[in-house]
Coordinates of C-alpha atoms in Angstrom, one line a residue:
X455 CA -39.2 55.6 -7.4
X456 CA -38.0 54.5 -4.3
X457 CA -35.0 57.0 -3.8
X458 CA -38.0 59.8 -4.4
X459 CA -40.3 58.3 -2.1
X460 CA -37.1 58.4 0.8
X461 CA -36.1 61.7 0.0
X462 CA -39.9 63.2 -0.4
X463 CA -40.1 61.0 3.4
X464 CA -37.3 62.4 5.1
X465 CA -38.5 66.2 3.9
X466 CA -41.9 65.8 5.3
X467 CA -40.5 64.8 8.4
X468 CA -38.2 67.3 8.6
X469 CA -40.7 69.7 7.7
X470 CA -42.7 68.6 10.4
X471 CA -40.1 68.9 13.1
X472 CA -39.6 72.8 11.9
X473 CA -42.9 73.5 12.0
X474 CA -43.8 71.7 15.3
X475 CA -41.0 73.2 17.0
X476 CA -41.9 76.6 15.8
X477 CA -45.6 76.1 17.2
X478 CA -46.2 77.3 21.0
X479 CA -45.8 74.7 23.7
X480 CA -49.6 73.5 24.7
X481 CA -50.5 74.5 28.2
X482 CA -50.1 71.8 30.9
X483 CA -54.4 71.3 30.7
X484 CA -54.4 71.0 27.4
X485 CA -54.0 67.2 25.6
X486 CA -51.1 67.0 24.0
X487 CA -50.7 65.9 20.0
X488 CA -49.9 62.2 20.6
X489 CA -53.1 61.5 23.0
X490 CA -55.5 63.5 20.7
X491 CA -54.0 61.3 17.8
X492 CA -56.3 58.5 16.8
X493 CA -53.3 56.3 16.0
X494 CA -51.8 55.3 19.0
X495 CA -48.0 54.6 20.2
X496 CA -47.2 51.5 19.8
X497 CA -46.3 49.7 23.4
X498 CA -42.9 48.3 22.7
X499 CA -41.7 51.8 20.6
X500 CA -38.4 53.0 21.8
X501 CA -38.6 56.3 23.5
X502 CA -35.4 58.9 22.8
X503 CA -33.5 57.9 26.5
X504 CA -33.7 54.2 24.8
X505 CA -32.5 54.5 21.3
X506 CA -28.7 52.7 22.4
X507 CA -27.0 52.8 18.8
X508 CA -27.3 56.7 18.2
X509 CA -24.9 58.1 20.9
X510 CA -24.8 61.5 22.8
X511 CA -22.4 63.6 20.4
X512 CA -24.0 62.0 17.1
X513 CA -24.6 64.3 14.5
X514 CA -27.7 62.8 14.3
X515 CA -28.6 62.4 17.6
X516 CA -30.8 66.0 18.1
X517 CA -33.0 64.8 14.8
X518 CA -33.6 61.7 15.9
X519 CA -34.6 62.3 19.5
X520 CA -36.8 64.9 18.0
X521 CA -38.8 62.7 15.6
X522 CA -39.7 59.8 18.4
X523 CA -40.6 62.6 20.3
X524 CA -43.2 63.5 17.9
X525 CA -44.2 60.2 17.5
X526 CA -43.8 60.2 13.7
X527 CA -40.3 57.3 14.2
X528 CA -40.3 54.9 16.9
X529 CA -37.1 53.2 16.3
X530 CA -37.4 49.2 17.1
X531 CA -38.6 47.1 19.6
X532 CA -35.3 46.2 20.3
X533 CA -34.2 49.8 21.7
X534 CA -32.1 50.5 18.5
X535 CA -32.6 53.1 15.4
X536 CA -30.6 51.4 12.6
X537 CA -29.8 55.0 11.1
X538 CA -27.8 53.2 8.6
X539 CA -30.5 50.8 6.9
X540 CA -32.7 51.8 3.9
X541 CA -35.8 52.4 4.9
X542 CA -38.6 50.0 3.3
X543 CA -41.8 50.8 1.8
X544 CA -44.1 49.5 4.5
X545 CA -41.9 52.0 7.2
X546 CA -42.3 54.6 5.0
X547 CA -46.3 54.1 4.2
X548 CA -45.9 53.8 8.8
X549 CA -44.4 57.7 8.3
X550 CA -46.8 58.7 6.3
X551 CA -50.2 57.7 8.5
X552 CA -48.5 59.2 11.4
X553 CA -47.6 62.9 9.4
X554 CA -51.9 62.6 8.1
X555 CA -53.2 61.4 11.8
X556 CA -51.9 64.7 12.8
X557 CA -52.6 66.9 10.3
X558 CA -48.9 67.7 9.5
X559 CA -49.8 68.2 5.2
X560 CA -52.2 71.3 6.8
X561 CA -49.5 73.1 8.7
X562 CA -48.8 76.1 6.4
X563 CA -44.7 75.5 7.1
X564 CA -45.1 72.1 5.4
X565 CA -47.8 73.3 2.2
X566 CA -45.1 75.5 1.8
X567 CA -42.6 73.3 1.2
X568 CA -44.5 71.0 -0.8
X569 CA -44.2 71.7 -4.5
X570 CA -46.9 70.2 -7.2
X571 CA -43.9 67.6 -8.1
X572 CA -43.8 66.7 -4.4
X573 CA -47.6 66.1 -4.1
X574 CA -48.0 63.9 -7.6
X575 CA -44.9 61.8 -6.4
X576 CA -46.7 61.8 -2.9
X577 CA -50.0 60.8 -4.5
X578 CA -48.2 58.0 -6.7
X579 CA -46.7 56.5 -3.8
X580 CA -49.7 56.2 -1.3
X581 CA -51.8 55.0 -4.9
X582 CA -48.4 51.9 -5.0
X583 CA -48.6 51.3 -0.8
X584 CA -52.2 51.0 -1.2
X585 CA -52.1 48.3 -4.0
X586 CA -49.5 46.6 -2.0
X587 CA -51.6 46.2 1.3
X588 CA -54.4 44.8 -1.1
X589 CA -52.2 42.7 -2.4
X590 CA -50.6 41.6 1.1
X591 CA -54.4 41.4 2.9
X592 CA -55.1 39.0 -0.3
X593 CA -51.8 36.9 0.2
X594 CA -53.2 36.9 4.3
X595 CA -56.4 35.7 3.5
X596 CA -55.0 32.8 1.3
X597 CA -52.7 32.1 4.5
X598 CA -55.3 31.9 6.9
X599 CA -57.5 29.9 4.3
X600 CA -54.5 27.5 4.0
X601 CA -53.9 27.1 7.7
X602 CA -57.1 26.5 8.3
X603 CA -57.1 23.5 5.4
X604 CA -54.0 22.2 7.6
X605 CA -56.0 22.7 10.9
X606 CA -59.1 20.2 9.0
X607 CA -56.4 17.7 7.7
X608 CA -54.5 17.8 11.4
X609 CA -57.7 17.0 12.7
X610 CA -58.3 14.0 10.3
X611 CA -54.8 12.7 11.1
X612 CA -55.5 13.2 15.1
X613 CA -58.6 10.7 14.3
X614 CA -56.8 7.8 12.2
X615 CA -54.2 7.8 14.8
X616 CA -56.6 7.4 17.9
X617 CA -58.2 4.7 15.7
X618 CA -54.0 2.8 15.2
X619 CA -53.6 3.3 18.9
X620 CA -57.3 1.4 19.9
X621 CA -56.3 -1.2 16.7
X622 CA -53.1 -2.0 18.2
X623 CA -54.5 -1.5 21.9
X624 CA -56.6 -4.1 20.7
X625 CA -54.1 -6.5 19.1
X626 CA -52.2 -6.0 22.2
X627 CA -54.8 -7.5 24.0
X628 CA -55.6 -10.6 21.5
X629 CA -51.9 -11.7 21.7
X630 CA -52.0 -11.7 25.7
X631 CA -54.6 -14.0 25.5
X632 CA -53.4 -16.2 23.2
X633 CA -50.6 -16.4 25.2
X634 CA -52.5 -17.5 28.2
X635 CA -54.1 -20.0 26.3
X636 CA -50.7 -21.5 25.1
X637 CA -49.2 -21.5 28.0
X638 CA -52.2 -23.7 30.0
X639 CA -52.1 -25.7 26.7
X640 CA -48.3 -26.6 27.8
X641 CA -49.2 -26.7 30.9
X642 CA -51.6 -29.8 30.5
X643 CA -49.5 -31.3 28.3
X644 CA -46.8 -31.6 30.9
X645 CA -49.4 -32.5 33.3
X646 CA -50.3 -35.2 31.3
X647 CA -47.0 -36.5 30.5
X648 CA -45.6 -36.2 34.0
X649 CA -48.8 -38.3 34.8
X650 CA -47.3 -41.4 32.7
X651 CA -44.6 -43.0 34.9
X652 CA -43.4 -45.5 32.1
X653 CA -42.2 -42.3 30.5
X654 CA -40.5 -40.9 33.2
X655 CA -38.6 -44.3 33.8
X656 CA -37.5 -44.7 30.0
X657 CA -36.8 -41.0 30.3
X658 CA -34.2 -41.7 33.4
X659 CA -32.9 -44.3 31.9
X660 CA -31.9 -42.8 29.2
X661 CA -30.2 -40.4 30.7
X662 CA -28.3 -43.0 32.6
X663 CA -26.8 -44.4 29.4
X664 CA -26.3 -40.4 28.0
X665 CA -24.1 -40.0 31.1
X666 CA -22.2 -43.8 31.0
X667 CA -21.5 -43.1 27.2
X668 CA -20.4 -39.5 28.3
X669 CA -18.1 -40.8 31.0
X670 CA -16.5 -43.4 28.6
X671 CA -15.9 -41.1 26.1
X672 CA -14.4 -38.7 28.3
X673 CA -11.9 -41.4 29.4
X674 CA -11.5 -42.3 26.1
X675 CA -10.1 -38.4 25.6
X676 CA -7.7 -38.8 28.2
X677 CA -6.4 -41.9 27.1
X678 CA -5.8 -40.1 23.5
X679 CA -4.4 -37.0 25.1
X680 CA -1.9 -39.4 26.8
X681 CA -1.1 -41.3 24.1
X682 CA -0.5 -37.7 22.4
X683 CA 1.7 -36.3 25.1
X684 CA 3.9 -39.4 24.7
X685 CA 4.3 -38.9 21.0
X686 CA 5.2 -35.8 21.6
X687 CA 7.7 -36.3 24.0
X688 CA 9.3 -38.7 22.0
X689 CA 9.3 -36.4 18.9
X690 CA 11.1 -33.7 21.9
X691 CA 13.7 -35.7 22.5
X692 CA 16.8 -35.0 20.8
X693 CA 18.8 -37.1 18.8
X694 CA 22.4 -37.5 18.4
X695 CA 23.1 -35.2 15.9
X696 CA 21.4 -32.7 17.8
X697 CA 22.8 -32.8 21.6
X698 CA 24.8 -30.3 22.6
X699 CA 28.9 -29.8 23.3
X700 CA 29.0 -30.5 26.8
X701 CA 32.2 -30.6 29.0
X702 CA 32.6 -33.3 31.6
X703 CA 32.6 -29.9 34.0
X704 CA 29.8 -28.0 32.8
X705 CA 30.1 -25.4 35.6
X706 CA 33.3 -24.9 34.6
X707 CA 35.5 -23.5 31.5
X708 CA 36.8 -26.7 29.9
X709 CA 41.0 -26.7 30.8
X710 CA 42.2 -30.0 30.9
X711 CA 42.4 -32.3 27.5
X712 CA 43.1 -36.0 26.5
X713 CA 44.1 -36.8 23.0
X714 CA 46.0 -39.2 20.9
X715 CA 47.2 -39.5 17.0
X716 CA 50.0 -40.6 14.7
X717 CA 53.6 -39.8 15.2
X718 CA 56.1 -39.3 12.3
X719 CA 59.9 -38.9 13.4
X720 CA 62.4 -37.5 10.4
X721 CA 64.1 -41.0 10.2
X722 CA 61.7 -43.4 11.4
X723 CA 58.0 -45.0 10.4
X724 CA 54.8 -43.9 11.4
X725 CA 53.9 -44.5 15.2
X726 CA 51.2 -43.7 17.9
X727 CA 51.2 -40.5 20.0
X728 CA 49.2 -39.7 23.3
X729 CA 48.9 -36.7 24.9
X730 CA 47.0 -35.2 28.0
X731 CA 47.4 -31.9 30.0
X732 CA 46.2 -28.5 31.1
X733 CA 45.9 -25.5 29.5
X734 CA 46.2 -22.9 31.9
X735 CA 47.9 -23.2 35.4
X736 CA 49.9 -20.0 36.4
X737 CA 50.0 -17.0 34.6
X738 CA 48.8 -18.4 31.5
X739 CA 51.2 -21.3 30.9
X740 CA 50.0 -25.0 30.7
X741 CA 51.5 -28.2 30.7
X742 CA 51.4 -31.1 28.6
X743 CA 52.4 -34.9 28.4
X744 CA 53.2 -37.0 25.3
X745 CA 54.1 -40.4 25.0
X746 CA 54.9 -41.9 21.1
X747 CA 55.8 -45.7 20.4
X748 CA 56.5 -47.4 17.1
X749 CA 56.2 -51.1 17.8
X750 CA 58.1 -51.7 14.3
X751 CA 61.4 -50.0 15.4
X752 CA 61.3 -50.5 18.9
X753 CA 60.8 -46.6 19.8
X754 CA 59.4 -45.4 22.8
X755 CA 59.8 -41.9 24.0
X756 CA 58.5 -39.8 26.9
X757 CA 58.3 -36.1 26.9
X758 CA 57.1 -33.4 29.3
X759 CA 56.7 -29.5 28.1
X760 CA 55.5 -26.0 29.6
X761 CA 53.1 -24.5 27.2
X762 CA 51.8 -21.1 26.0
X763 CA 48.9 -21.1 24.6
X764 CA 47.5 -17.8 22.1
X765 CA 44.2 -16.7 22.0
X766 CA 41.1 -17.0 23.5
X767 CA 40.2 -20.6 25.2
X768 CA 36.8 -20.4 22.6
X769 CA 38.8 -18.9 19.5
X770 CA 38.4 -21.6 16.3
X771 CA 42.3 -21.3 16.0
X772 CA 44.3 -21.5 18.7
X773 CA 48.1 -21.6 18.4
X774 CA 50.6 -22.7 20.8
X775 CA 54.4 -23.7 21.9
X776 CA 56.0 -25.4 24.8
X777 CA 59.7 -25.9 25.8
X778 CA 60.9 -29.2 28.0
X779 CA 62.0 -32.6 27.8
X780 CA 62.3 -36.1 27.5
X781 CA 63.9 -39.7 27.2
X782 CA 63.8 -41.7 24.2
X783 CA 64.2 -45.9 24.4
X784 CA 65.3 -48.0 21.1
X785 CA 67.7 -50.2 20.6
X786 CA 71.4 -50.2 21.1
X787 CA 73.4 -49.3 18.0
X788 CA 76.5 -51.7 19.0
X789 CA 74.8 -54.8 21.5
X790 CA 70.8 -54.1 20.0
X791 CA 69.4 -54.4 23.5
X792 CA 67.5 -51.2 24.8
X793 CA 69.5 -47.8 25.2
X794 CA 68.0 -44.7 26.3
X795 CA 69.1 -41.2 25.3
X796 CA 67.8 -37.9 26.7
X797 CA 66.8 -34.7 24.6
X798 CA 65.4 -31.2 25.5
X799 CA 62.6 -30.4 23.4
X800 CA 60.8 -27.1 21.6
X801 CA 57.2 -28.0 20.6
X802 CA 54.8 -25.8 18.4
X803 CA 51.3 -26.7 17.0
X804 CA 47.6 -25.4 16.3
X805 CA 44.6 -25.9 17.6
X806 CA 41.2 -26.2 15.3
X807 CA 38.2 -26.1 17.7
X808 CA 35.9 -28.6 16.0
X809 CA 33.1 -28.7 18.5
X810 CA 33.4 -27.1 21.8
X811 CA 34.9 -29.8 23.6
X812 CA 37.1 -31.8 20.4
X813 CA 39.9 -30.2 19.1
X814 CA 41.9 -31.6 16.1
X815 CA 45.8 -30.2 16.9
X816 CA 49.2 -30.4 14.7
X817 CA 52.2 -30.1 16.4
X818 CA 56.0 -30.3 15.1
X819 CA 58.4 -31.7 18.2
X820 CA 62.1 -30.4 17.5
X821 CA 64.4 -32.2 19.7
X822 CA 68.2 -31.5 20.4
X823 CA 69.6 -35.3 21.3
X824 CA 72.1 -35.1 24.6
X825 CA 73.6 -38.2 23.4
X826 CA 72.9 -41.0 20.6
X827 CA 73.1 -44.5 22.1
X828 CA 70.2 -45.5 20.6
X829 CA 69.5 -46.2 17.0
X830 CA 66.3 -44.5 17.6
X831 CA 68.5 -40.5 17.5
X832 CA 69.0 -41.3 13.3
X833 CA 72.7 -39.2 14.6
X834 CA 75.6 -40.6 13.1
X835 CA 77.4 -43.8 14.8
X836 CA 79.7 -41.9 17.8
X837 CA 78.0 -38.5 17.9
X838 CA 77.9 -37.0 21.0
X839 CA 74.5 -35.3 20.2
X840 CA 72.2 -34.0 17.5
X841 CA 69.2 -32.5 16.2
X842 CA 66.5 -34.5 15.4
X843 CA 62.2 -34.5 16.0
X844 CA 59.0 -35.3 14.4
X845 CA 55.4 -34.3 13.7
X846 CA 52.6 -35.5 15.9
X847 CA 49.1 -35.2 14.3
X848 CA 45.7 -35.9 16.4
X849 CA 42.5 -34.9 18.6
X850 CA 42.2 -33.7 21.7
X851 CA 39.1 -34.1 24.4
X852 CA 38.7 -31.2 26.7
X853 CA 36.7 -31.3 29.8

């Protein structure tokens, strides 16, 4: 139905445009179609200069301009044409007053064109647009009816609102006196009980003792946190087993060391051994003392060497030897009274870095005798020399 009713509206108004443009131009006096028409252009229509989406060149564009011209298409208020839409029932039903306000269905260009097919589905379509305005002026009326239902209960909500806003204007107004009347309540009250000076007086004196009490308490506090501090100093302080290793130098790498320890010869008991010396003097040699005695046997002995030590003054091992010599005192292998003997020694020994400042040292002391007076050399009676040496084993204290 609806691709009829397009096609039987787009004959019609091309019908019209042939047989308007085939009639003769009205004279200037005469009142042209459009004012004579009793429908009249709408104010916002588009005229054919406006239409902006159907360009000069359009296929179109010569039929279109033609139709607005003839008032039977005004295009929309919006300047455009929208040639690519389908056209609606309530435009085409717009077509179809214009084509009868002007008498187009009486030109005889157009009844000729018309066939008795044409006319019934022309007839059935204004009979369908006609049921659908009744229709849509019924829907209208039930609109306006509503609105005006909404208009009544706006109204009644306007009035129960005024009436909240005076209720709580009201309230509003209750609670600021109530207010007023509390507040000069309070205010006699305190009148009255600044009026009692017995009260006043017990009231300053208590305060007195609040602030005494809060004063000894406070000094209470401070005598706590004292008492505190001191506890926790004393927990601070460390105890032996946690003091550091300290040199008697501490500003400077520990080089010299003290020691002492047992001393074993190859043919002898077990005596005493001390040593003291430096580690480094020039160009990394050191020197060291030693001094062993064995009360027993009557051994004394007196040794200085040149050492070289290996490694690193911090390393946990530390290895070392030293070449020198010495003078060894024991008794006299013909008359017992005390003979002394000579010897150039060759020392090599370890160091174990305990702590940083104790070292626990072995050391073997080889010895080559430059005579044997002494019993002490364990040579054979009237050598002239010999091997001989010992083991020394001890601590030493570096500072």
């Amino acid at each position: 139905m609806r691709t009829h009713l397009t096609l039987l509206t787009l004959t019609l108004t091309a019908s019209l445009a042939a047989a308007q443009s085939a009639m003769p131009a009205p004279s200037p006096a005469s009142p042209t179609p459009q004012t004579a028409s009793p429908a009249p252009t709408p104010a916002k229509a588009a005229t054919p200069g406006a239409i902006v989406d159907v360009p000069a060149g359009h296929w179109a564009r010569a039929g279109v301009t033609l139709l607005i011209q003839k008032g039977l298409i005004l295009g929309y208020p919006d300047g455009t044409f929208r040639g690519n839409q389908a056209i609606t029932r309530y435009e085409a039903a717009a077509i179809f007053a214009r084509l009868l306000s002007q008498g187009v269905f009486q030109l005889p260009g157009v009844q000729a064109q018309l066939t008795p097919a044409d006319l019934d589905v022309l007839a059935r379509a204004i009979t369908e647009l006609a049921a659908q305005i009744v229709t849509i002026n019924t829907r209208l009326t039930d609109v306006v009816t509503d609105v005006d239902d909404v208009k009544a209960r706006l109204g009644v909500v306007e009035g129960t609102l005024q009436q909240v806003v005076q209720v709580a204007a009201t309230k509003s107004d209750v609670d600021a006196v109530a207010a007023q009347a509390a507040t000069k309540t309070d205010l006699a009250a305190v009148q009255a009980g600044a009026a009692s000076a017995e009260q006043v007086q017990a009231l300053e004196a208590r305060v007195a003792a609040l602030e005494a009490e809060k004063a000894a308490l406070q000094a209470k506090a401070a005598q706590d946190q004292a008492a505190a501090a001191a506890v926790s100093a004393k927990a601070a302080e460390p105890k032996p087993g946690d003091l550091p290793n300290v040199t008697f130098r501490p500003d400077a790498p520990a080089n010299a060391y003290v020691g002492g320890g047992v001393q074993k010869s190859l043919v002898d008991g077990v005596g005493y051994s001390a040593v003291l010396g430096l580690q480094q003097v020039a160009g990394g040699f050191g020197v060291q003392a030693a001094a062993d005695f064995n009360s027993s046997a009557r051994l004394y002995s007196a040794q200085a060497n040149v050492t070289r030590p290996f490694g690193g003054a911090d390393a946990l091992f530390q290895p070392y030897v030293g070449l020198g010599g010495g003078v060894l005192v024991s008794p006299d292998r013909q008359s017992g009274a005390s003979a002394a003997d000579g010897f150039v020694s060759a020392l090599g020994g370890v160091n174990y870095a305990f702590t940083d400042t104790l070292k626990v040292f072995v050391e073997l002391d080889g010895r080559y005798y430059l005579s044997s007076k002494g019993a002490g050399t364990g040579l054979a009676d009237g050598s002239a020399g010999g091997l001989g040496g010992g083991v020394r084993l001890g601590a030493k204290l570096t500072f």
